[in-house]
PDB file of C-alpha atoms in Angstrom:
ATOM      1  CA  ARG D   1      -0.140   0.015  -0.066  1.00 65.00           C
ATOM      2  CA  PRO D   2       1.248   3.428  -0.696  1.00 72.00           C
ATOM      3  CA  GLY D   3       2.390   5.618   2.109  1.00 79.00           C
ATOM      4  CA  ARG D   4      -0.663   8.108   1.176  1.00 82.00           C
ATOM      5  CA  PRO D   5      -3.929   8.127  -0.942  1.00 85.00           C
ATOM      6  CA  ALA D   6      -3.596   8.669  -4.525  1.00 87.00           C
ATOM      7  CA  GLU D   7      -5.407  11.786  -4.344  1.00 87.00           C
ATOM      8  CA  PRO D   8      -5.095  13.286  -0.831  1.00 83.00           C
ATOM      9  CA  VAL D   9      -7.368  16.233  -1.309  1.00 87.00           C
ATOM     10  CA  GLY D  10     -10.030  13.903  -2.358  1.00 87.00           C
ATOM     11  CA  ALA D  11      -9.655  11.830   0.659  1.00 87.00           C
ATOM     12  CA  LEU D  12      -9.993  14.605   2.924  1.00 87.00           C
ATOM     13  CA  ARG D  13     -13.248  15.857   1.513  1.00 86.00           C
ATOM     14  CA  GLY D  14     -16.200  15.332   3.572  1.00 87.00           C
ATOM     15  CA  HIS D  15     -14.401  15.119   6.961  1.00 88.00           C
ATOM     16  CA  PRO D  16     -13.782  17.699   9.396  1.00 93.00           C
ATOM     17  CA  VAL D  17     -10.535  18.815   8.546  1.00 95.00           C
ATOM     18  CA  LEU D  18      -7.941  20.926  10.899  1.00 97.00           C
ATOM     19  CA  ILE D  19      -4.773  21.820   9.407  1.00 96.00           C
ATOM     20  CA  LEU D  20      -2.292  23.178  11.822  1.00 97.00           C
ATOM     21  CA  HIS D  21       0.907  24.893  10.248  1.00 97.00           C
ATOM     22  CA  GLY D  22       3.828  26.675  11.922  1.00 98.00           C
ATOM     23  CA  SER D  23       4.102  30.463  10.275  1.00 97.00           C
ATOM     24  CA  HIS D  24       7.865  29.799   9.869  1.00 97.00           C
ATOM     25  CA  ASP D  25       7.779  26.404   8.652  1.00 97.00           C
ATOM     26  CA  MET D  26      10.675  26.120   6.190  1.00 94.00           C
ATOM     27  CA  ALA D  27       9.696  22.437   4.526  1.00 94.00           C
ATOM     28  CA  PHE D  28       6.537  23.632   3.591  1.00 93.00           C
ATOM     29  CA  PRO D  29       5.523  27.325   3.114  1.00 94.00           C
ATOM     30  CA  VAL D  30       2.207  28.703   4.670  1.00 96.00           C
ATOM     31  CA  ALA D  31       0.945  29.165   1.305  1.00 96.00           C
ATOM     32  CA  ALA D  32       0.847  25.210   0.535  1.00 94.00           C
ATOM     33  CA  ALA D  33      -1.201  24.884   3.846  1.00 95.00           C
ATOM     34  CA  SER D  34      -3.533  27.682   2.534  1.00 96.00           C
ATOM     35  CA  ARG D  35      -4.165  26.220  -0.861  1.00 94.00           C
ATOM     36  CA  LEU D  36      -5.142  22.662   0.771  1.00 91.00           C
ATOM     37  CA  ALA D  37      -7.483  24.523   2.868  1.00 94.00           C
ATOM     38  CA  ASN D  38      -9.051  26.228   0.074  1.00 94.00           C
ATOM     39  CA  GLU D  39      -9.226  22.827  -1.804  1.00 92.00           C
ATOM     40  CA  VAL D  40     -10.935  20.845   0.944  1.00 92.00           C
ATOM     41  CA  ALA D  41     -14.324  22.424   1.470  1.00 89.00           C
ATOM     42  CA  GLY D  42     -15.073  23.294   5.511  1.00 89.00           C
ATOM     43  CA  ALA D  43     -11.271  22.655   5.977  1.00 94.00           C
ATOM     44  CA  GLU D  44      -9.810  25.155   9.040  1.00 96.00           C
ATOM     45  CA  LEU D  45      -6.255  26.365   8.495  1.00 97.00           C
ATOM     46  CA  ARG D  46      -4.740  27.578  11.951  1.00 97.00           C
ATOM     47  CA  VAL D  47      -1.409  28.966  11.924  1.00 98.00           C
ATOM     48  CA  ILE D  48       0.842  28.745  14.698  1.00 98.00           C
ATOM     49  CA  ALA D  49       2.951  32.343  15.220  1.00 96.00           C
ATOM     50  CA  ASP D  50       6.418  31.848  15.639  1.00 94.00           C
ATOM     51  CA  ALA D  51       6.476  27.894  15.144  1.00 97.00           C
ATOM     52  CA  GLY D  52       8.174  25.999  12.409  1.00 97.00           C
ATOM     53  CA  HIS D  53       7.853  22.727  10.708  1.00 96.00           C
ATOM     54  CA  MET D  54       6.862  21.051  14.093  1.00 96.00           C
ATOM     55  CA  PRO D  55       4.472  23.526  15.757  1.00 97.00           C
ATOM     56  CA  GLN D  56       3.564  20.774  18.420  1.00 97.00           C
ATOM     57  CA  PHE D  57       6.855  21.133  19.830  1.00 97.00           C
ATOM     58  CA  ASP D  58       7.515  24.496  19.029  1.00 97.00           C
ATOM     59  CA  ASP D  59       4.329  26.261  20.975  1.00 97.00           C
ATOM     60  CA  LYS D  60       2.679  22.917  22.457  1.00 97.00           C
ATOM     61  CA  ALA D  61       0.305  25.140  24.270  1.00 97.00           C
ATOM     62  CA  ASN D  62      -1.473  26.973  21.248  1.00 97.00           C
ATOM     63  CA  TRP D  63      -1.324  23.651  19.116  1.00 97.00           C
ATOM     64  CA  LEU D  64      -3.051  21.740  21.967  1.00 97.00           C
ATOM     65  CA  ALA D  65      -5.687  24.927  22.266  1.00 97.00           C
ATOM     66  CA  ALA D  66      -6.158  24.969  18.397  1.00 97.00           C
ATOM     67  CA  ILE D  67      -7.144  21.076  18.628  1.00 97.00           C
ATOM     68  CA  ARG D  68      -9.309  21.480  21.576  1.00 97.00           C
ATOM     69  CA  GLU D  69     -11.558  24.276  20.077  1.00 97.00           C
ATOM     70  CA  PHE D  70     -11.584  22.091  16.873  1.00 97.00           C
ATOM     71  CA  LEU D  71     -12.584  19.413  18.501  1.00 96.00           C
ATOM     72  CA  THR D  72     -15.201  21.084  20.825  1.00 95.00           C
ATOM     73  CA  ARG D  73     -17.034  22.416  17.993  1.00 89.00           C
ATOM     74  CA  ARG D  74     -17.714  18.782  16.922  1.00 79.00           C
TER      75      ARG D  74
END
């Protein structure tokens, strides 16, 4: 089995999607996350300020807060 679906955007459609992205991610620019959020109807993009490619480590508190907020609305 491949490591990712043949059509990743299509696999996300129809599901609640939270995209968490570090504002200083040098591997994937915020523009890439923004494009994904625009292609997946209903997706929510949260950019973690002053975080890089691993916002869960760079700013754990805001990363967890974003997840909690997202899940409480479900």
